Amino acid sequence: MAVIIDGKQISASVKDEVRKEVEQLNQQGICPCLAVVIVGDDPASRVYVNNKKKACAYTGMESREYALSGETSEEELLKLVEELNRDNSVNGILVQLPLPKQIDETKILHAISPAKDVDAFHPVNVGKIMVGDYDFLPCTPAGCMELIRSTGVSVEGKSCVVVGRSNIVGKPMAMLLLHANGTVTICHSKTRNLAEICRQADILIAAVGKAKMITGDMIKEGAVVIDVGMNRLPNGKLCGDVDFESAKEKAGFITPVPGGVGPMTIATLMKNTLTAAKVQHGLKELK
Ligand code: GUN
């Protein structure tokens, strides 16, 4: 029976650390500020944005919400991003994804100033993560690393399997595990023998977006299982990419959904916003 990793508690301690540093900045007359842009009325995005604003309030940072209609054009959104890039009172810019189909997401993400890119989605920041010398942490993968660290299980030399190859999670997750000296395998929809590969994993990261697709029989006895999935079941309940009930019988450590990775993503975003504020006030240099 696995130990359940408490993402809420670990994220609270990360946010408390950020809050302490924000208090020190406040004494120097600095208040970090995050601009959060949401386009349209996707209910999941609304929940995420509200949680990000709450975390800013908790850590003592300012958040400014820019809620645009679902009919907003790419040009209008680009104009807002450029204004926020120029605005010295804004330290971090986050454009909530997904964007409506008339807007090219890549164009928008590439328009955000790399120095304010607290999601670390700009290719300059992605490249720095790949090289292993970076200012902004990829929010979800860095949150997962923190959860793995909390178990006391070392990544070094271990077999790490990442299921999913998205730019937001799978690819940067693989890089962070590699930087920690894990032996990393990335699986995806074309992978053959997925179950067999997963069963080799000492550390298994599920980031595919398919409810309960990783079942107990795909998990090595005692493995660390990190579930990035956030799927809505027909009955309205949230569930991960891992079938928690069968997986917890095999895993050594496992994250729940909700209350696992989700809160860690936001805690990392707070760390990045603090970094951005320090950089822009000349208290830290960009790498
Ligand atoms: N949509 C889902 N996850 C994320 C994230 O980490 N950042 C942003 N901006 N949008 C998202």
GROMACS .gro file of C-alpha atoms and ligand atoms in nm:
model
  298
    1MET     CA    1   0.000   0.000   0.000
    2ALA     CA    2   0.160   0.325  -0.118
    3VAL     CA    3   0.239   0.636   0.082
    4ILE     CA    4   0.022   0.918  -0.056
    5ILE     CA    5   0.226   1.227  -0.143
    6ASP     CA    6   0.054   1.539  -0.009
    7GLY     CA    7   0.093   1.801  -0.281
    8LYS     CA    8  -0.120   2.052  -0.093
    9GLN     CA    9   0.108   2.046   0.209
   10ILE     CA   10   0.431   2.057   0.007
   11SER     CA   11   0.300   2.343  -0.207
   12ALA     CA   12   0.201   2.534   0.108
   13SER     CA   13   0.557   2.513   0.237
   14VAL     CA   14   0.695   2.636  -0.100
   15LYS     CA   15   0.449   2.926  -0.097
   16ASP     CA   16   0.546   3.009   0.262
   17GLU     CA   17   0.910   3.036   0.151
   18VAL     CA   18   0.805   3.267  -0.133
   19ARG     CA   19   0.594   3.474   0.106
   20LYS     CA   20   0.894   3.532   0.334
   21GLU     CA   21   1.101   3.657   0.040
   22VAL     CA   22   0.816   3.878  -0.080
   23GLU     CA   23   0.799   4.036   0.266
   24GLN     CA   24   1.169   4.122   0.238
   25LEU     CA   25   1.115   4.277  -0.106
   26ASN     CA   26   0.822   4.476   0.033
   27GLN     CA   27   1.064   4.633   0.282
   28GLN     CA   28   1.261   4.760  -0.018
   29GLY     CA   29   0.941   4.902  -0.169
   30ILE     CA   30   0.903   4.620  -0.422
   31CYS     CA   31   0.579   4.423  -0.475
   32PRO     CA   32   0.606   4.147  -0.739
   33CYS     CA   33   0.319   4.162  -0.987
   34LEU     CA   34   0.181   3.886  -1.211
   35ALA     CA   35  -0.041   3.968  -1.510
   36VAL     CA   36  -0.279   3.680  -1.585
   37VAL     CA   37  -0.449   3.681  -1.924
   38ILE     CA   38  -0.754   3.463  -1.988
   39VAL     CA   39  -0.932   3.457  -2.323
   40GLY     CA   40  -1.285   3.315  -2.343
   41ASP     CA   41  -1.484   3.129  -2.079
   42ASP     CA   42  -1.339   2.778  -2.057
   43PRO     CA   43  -1.453   2.663  -1.709
   44ALA     CA   44  -1.132   2.470  -1.632
   45SER     CA   45  -0.917   2.772  -1.729
   46ARG     CA   46  -1.133   2.992  -1.505
   47VAL     CA   47  -1.065   2.761  -1.207
   48TYR     CA   48  -0.688   2.756  -1.279
   49VAL     CA   49  -0.672   3.135  -1.314
   50ASN     CA   50  -0.866   3.186  -0.989
   51ASN     CA   51  -0.624   2.951  -0.810
   52LYS     CA   52  -0.326   3.142  -0.949
   53LYS     CA   53  -0.472   3.472  -0.829
   54LYS     CA   54  -0.539   3.321  -0.484
   55ALA     CA   55  -0.177   3.202  -0.463
   56CYS     CA   56  -0.057   3.554  -0.549
   57ALA     CA   57  -0.271   3.695  -0.267
   58TYR     CA   58  -0.139   3.428  -0.027
   59THR     CA   59   0.225   3.501  -0.108
   60GLY     CA   60   0.172   3.878  -0.089
   61MET     CA   61   0.213   3.941  -0.462
   62GLU     CA   62  -0.011   4.153  -0.680
   63SER     CA   63  -0.208   3.987  -0.958
   64ARG     CA   64  -0.378   4.168  -1.242
   65GLU     CA   65  -0.635   3.981  -1.444
   66TYR     CA   66  -0.700   4.059  -1.809
   67ALA     CA   67  -1.019   3.871  -1.906
   68LEU     CA   68  -1.081   3.898  -2.279
   69SER     CA   69  -1.379   3.778  -2.481
   70GLY     CA   70  -1.361   3.449  -2.669
   71GLU     CA   71  -1.386   3.649  -2.994
   72THR     CA   72  -1.060   3.838  -2.930
   73SER     CA   73  -0.835   3.845  -3.239
   74GLU     CA   74  -0.472   3.738  -3.244
   75GLU     CA   75  -0.375   4.098  -3.319
   76GLU     CA   76  -0.559   4.231  -3.014
   77LEU     CA   77  -0.399   3.972  -2.786
   78LEU     CA   78  -0.053   4.046  -2.931
   79LYS     CA   79  -0.111   4.415  -2.860
   80LEU     CA   80  -0.194   4.340  -2.496
   81VAL     CA   81   0.113   4.117  -2.456
   82GLU     CA   82   0.333   4.393  -2.599
   83GLU     CA   83   0.181   4.649  -2.359
   84LEU     CA   84   0.248   4.414  -2.066
   85ASN     CA   85   0.606   4.357  -2.189
   86ARG     CA   86   0.663   4.735  -2.176
   87ASP     CA   87   0.482   4.792  -1.843
   88ASN     CA   88   0.751   4.820  -1.574
   89SER     CA   89   0.498   4.754  -1.298
   90VAL     CA   90   0.433   4.402  -1.437
   91ASN     CA   91   0.702   4.142  -1.358
   92GLY     CA   92   0.546   3.821  -1.488
   93ILE     CA   93   0.307   3.751  -1.775
   94LEU     CA   94   0.096   3.437  -1.794
   95VAL     CA   95  -0.140   3.371  -2.084
   96GLN     CA   96  -0.368   3.085  -1.982
   97LEU     CA   97  -0.390   2.804  -2.237
   98PRO     CA   98  -0.571   2.681  -2.436
   99LEU     CA   99  -0.651   2.985  -2.650
  100PRO     CA  100  -0.950   3.007  -2.888
  101LYS     CA  101  -0.887   2.859  -3.232
  102GLN     CA  102  -0.856   3.193  -3.417
  103ILE     CA  103  -0.539   3.264  -3.216
  104ASP     CA  104  -0.204   3.097  -3.290
  105GLU     CA  105  -0.079   2.993  -2.946
  106THR     CA  106   0.283   2.970  -3.057
  107LYS     CA  107   0.281   3.328  -3.188
  108ILE     CA  108   0.149   3.456  -2.856
  109LEU     CA  109   0.392   3.256  -2.642
  110HIS     CA  110   0.684   3.374  -2.856
  111ALA     CA  111   0.573   3.738  -2.812
  112ILE     CA  112   0.605   3.730  -2.431
  113SER     CA  113   0.933   3.884  -2.315
  114PRO     CA  114   1.161   3.596  -2.202
  115ALA     CA  115   1.239   3.797  -1.886
  116LYS     CA  116   0.868   3.798  -1.791
  117ASP     CA  117   0.792   3.445  -1.911
  118VAL     CA  118   0.696   3.286  -1.578
  119ASP     CA  119   0.552   2.977  -1.753
  120ALA     CA  120   0.894   2.920  -1.918
  121PHE     CA  121   0.723   2.854  -2.253
  122HIS     CA  122   0.931   3.094  -2.468
  123PRO     CA  123   1.191   2.909  -2.680
  124VAL     CA  124   1.473   3.104  -2.513
  125ASN     CA  125   1.366   2.968  -2.174
  126VAL     CA  126   1.291   2.621  -2.314
  127GLY     CA  127   1.643   2.617  -2.461
  128LYS     CA  128   1.794   2.716  -2.126
  129ILE     CA  129   1.606   2.430  -1.958
  130MET     CA  130   1.743   2.190  -2.218
  131VAL     CA  131   2.098   2.313  -2.156
  132GLY     CA  132   2.042   2.282  -1.782
  133ASP     CA  133   2.115   2.640  -1.679
  134TYR     CA  134   1.787   2.822  -1.640
  135ASP     CA  135   1.615   3.109  -1.458
  136PHE     CA  136   1.251   3.007  -1.488
  137LEU     CA  137   1.146   2.659  -1.383
  138PRO     CA  138   0.901   2.469  -1.603
  139CYS     CA  139   0.610   2.491  -1.355
  140THR     CA  140   0.456   2.144  -1.364
  141PRO     CA  141   0.779   1.943  -1.413
  142ALA     CA  142   0.961   2.137  -1.138
  143GLY     CA  143   0.661   2.075  -0.912
  144CYS     CA  144   0.686   1.702  -0.989
  145MET     CA  145   1.058   1.705  -0.903
  146GLU     CA  146   0.974   1.862  -0.567
  147LEU     CA  147   0.720   1.586  -0.502
  148ILE     CA  148   0.976   1.318  -0.593
  149ARG     CA  149   1.230   1.486  -0.361
  150SER     CA  150   0.976   1.475  -0.076
  151THR     CA  151   0.975   1.092  -0.091
  152GLY     CA  152   1.347   1.073  -0.018
  153VAL     CA  153   1.391   0.852  -0.328
  154SER     CA  154   1.694   0.966  -0.527
  155VAL     CA  155   1.653   1.001  -0.906
  156GLU     CA  156   2.020   0.928  -0.975
  157GLY     CA  157   2.072   0.611  -1.176
  158LYS     CA  158   1.703   0.520  -1.160
  159SER     CA  159   1.482   0.415  -1.445
  160CYS     CA  160   1.245   0.710  -1.506
  161VAL     CA  161   0.957   0.673  -1.750
  162VAL     CA  162   0.763   0.978  -1.869
  163VAL     CA  163   0.437   0.894  -2.045
  164GLY     CA  164   0.349   1.194  -2.264
  165ARG     CA  165   0.565   1.424  -2.477
  166SER     CA  166   0.393   1.762  -2.456
  167ASN     CA  167   0.596   2.083  -2.461
  168ILE     CA  168   0.440   2.187  -2.129
  169VAL     CA  169   0.503   1.868  -1.931
  170GLY     CA  170   0.652   1.559  -2.099
  171LYS     CA  171   0.958   1.710  -2.270
  172PRO     CA  172   1.074   1.945  -1.989
  173MET     CA  173   0.997   1.671  -1.732
  174ALA     CA  174   1.234   1.437  -1.914
  175MET     CA  175   1.503   1.708  -1.910
  176LEU     CA  176   1.475   1.771  -1.534
  177LEU     CA  177   1.497   1.397  -1.462
  178LEU     CA  178   1.798   1.374  -1.692
  179HIS     CA  179   1.965   1.669  -1.516
  180ALA     CA  180   1.910   1.475  -1.192
  181ASN     CA  181   2.099   1.180  -1.348
  182GLY     CA  182   1.794   0.959  -1.409
  183THR     CA  183   1.789   0.715  -1.701
  184VAL     CA  184   1.495   0.854  -1.890
  185THR     CA  185   1.250   0.698  -2.135
  186ILE     CA  186   0.977   0.908  -2.300
  187CYS     CA  187   0.667   0.717  -2.411
  188HIS     CA  188   0.385   0.845  -2.633
  189SER     CA  189   0.086   0.734  -2.838
  190LYS     CA  190   0.303   0.541  -3.086
  191THR     CA  191   0.506   0.358  -2.821
  192ARG     CA  192   0.497  -0.018  -2.843
  193ASN     CA  193   0.488  -0.229  -2.526
  194LEU     CA  194   0.387   0.067  -2.310
  195ALA     CA  195   0.288  -0.155  -2.016
  196GLU     CA  196   0.620  -0.339  -2.026
  197ILE     CA  197   0.821  -0.014  -2.033
  198CYS     CA  198   0.616   0.135  -1.749
  199ARG     CA  199   0.678  -0.178  -1.540
  200GLN     CA  200   1.055  -0.105  -1.557
  201ALA     CA  201   1.008   0.240  -1.402
  202ASP     CA  202   1.138   0.320  -1.056
  203ILE     CA  203   0.988   0.664  -1.115
  204LEU     CA  204   0.681   0.688  -1.338
  205ILE     CA  205   0.533   1.018  -1.457
  206ALA     CA  206   0.191   1.003  -1.623
  207ALA     CA  207   0.116   1.309  -1.837
  208VAL     CA  208  -0.107   1.198  -2.123
  209GLY     CA  209  -0.452   1.338  -2.047
  210LYS     CA  210  -0.634   1.003  -2.058
  211ALA     CA  211  -0.836   0.905  -1.753
  212LYS     CA  212  -0.702   0.604  -1.560
  213MET     CA  213  -0.490   0.470  -1.849
  214ILE     CA  214  -0.201   0.365  -1.622
  215THR     CA  215  -0.326   0.067  -1.423
  216GLY     CA  216  -0.174  -0.122  -1.130
  217ASP     CA  217  -0.043  -0.403  -1.351
  218MET     CA  218   0.177  -0.146  -1.534
  219ILE     CA  219   0.354  -0.039  -1.213
  220LYS     CA  220   0.668  -0.183  -1.058
  221GLU     CA  221   0.639  -0.281  -0.693
  222GLY     CA  222   0.749   0.016  -0.479
  223ALA     CA  223   0.773   0.272  -0.763
  224VAL     CA  224   0.722   0.647  -0.722
  225VAL     CA  225   0.414   0.734  -0.930
  226ILE     CA  226   0.346   1.097  -1.019
  227ASP     CA  227   0.011   1.165  -1.185
  228VAL     CA  228  -0.005   1.489  -1.385
  229GLY     CA  229  -0.346   1.407  -1.538
  230MET     CA  230  -0.653   1.616  -1.464
  231ASN     CA  231  -0.949   1.454  -1.637
  232ARG     CA  232  -1.319   1.512  -1.582
  233LEU     CA  233  -1.524   1.190  -1.562
  234PRO     CA  234  -1.884   1.177  -1.696
  235ASN     CA  235  -2.006   1.196  -1.332
  236GLY     CA  236  -1.826   1.531  -1.295
  237LYS     CA  237  -1.550   1.395  -1.069
  238LEU     CA  238  -1.183   1.475  -1.136
  239CYS     CA  239  -0.942   1.191  -1.195
  240GLY     CA  240  -0.583   1.147  -1.306
  241ASP     CA  241  -0.412   0.947  -1.581
  242VAL     CA  242  -0.341   0.677  -1.322
  243ASP     CA  243  -0.602   0.435  -1.194
  244PHE     CA  244  -0.539   0.530  -0.832
  245GLU     CA  245  -0.720   0.234  -0.673
  246SER     CA  246  -0.516  -0.037  -0.846
  247ALA     CA  247  -0.193   0.168  -0.861
  248LYS     CA  248  -0.176   0.238  -0.488
  249GLU     CA  249  -0.154  -0.135  -0.421
  250LYS     CA  250   0.173  -0.157  -0.620
  251ALA     CA  251   0.340   0.183  -0.585
  252GLY     CA  252   0.569   0.283  -0.298
  253PHE     CA  253   0.460   0.648  -0.327
  254ILE     CA  254   0.177   0.798  -0.530
  255THR     CA  255   0.022   1.141  -0.586
  256PRO     CA  256  -0.356   1.185  -0.561
  257VAL     CA  257  -0.574   1.382  -0.805
  258PRO     CA  258  -0.672   1.640  -0.700
  259GLY     CA  259  -0.422   1.747  -0.433
  260GLY     CA  260  -0.102   1.616  -0.592
  261VAL     CA  261   0.070   1.786  -0.886
  262GLY     CA  262  -0.188   2.065  -0.940
  263PRO     CA  263  -0.100   2.274  -0.634
  264MET     CA  264   0.273   2.229  -0.709
  265THR     CA  265   0.238   2.385  -1.056
  266ILE     CA  266   0.102   2.699  -0.893
  267ALA     CA  267   0.366   2.702  -0.618
  268THR     CA  268   0.638   2.695  -0.887
  269LEU     CA  269   0.465   2.978  -1.072
  270MET     CA  270   0.494   3.184  -0.753
  271LYS     CA  271   0.868   3.106  -0.736
  272ASN     CA  272   0.909   3.217  -1.098
  273THR     CA  273   0.718   3.541  -1.043
  274LEU     CA  274   0.946   3.618  -0.749
  275THR     CA  275   1.250   3.546  -0.970
  276ALA     CA  276   1.114   3.775  -1.243
  277ALA     CA  277   1.061   4.058  -0.993
  278LYS     CA  278   1.415   4.020  -0.857
  279VAL     CA  279   1.562   4.023  -1.207
  280GLN     CA  280   1.369   4.329  -1.311
  281HIS     CA  281   1.470   4.518  -0.997
  282GLY     CA  282   1.837   4.437  -1.053
  283LEU     CA  283   1.858   4.203  -0.751
  284LYS     CA  284   1.938   3.900  -0.965
  285GLU     CA  285   2.097   3.849  -1.305
  286LEU     CA  286   1.947   3.641  -1.584
  287LYS     CA  287   2.157   3.343  -1.682
  288GUN     N1  288  -0.297   2.545  -1.931
  288GUN     C1  289  -0.274   2.424  -1.872
  288GUN     N2  290  -0.159   2.428  -1.801
  288GUN     C2  291  -0.109   2.552  -1.815
  288GUN     C3  292   0.008   2.615  -1.765
  288GUN     O1  293   0.091   2.558  -1.693
  288GUN     N3  294   0.024   2.745  -1.801
  288GUN     C4  295  -0.064   2.811  -1.881
  288GUN     N4  296  -0.038   2.938  -1.914
  288GUN     N5  297  -0.172   2.754  -1.931
  288GUN     C5  298  -0.194   2.625  -1.897
   0.00000   0.00000   0.00000
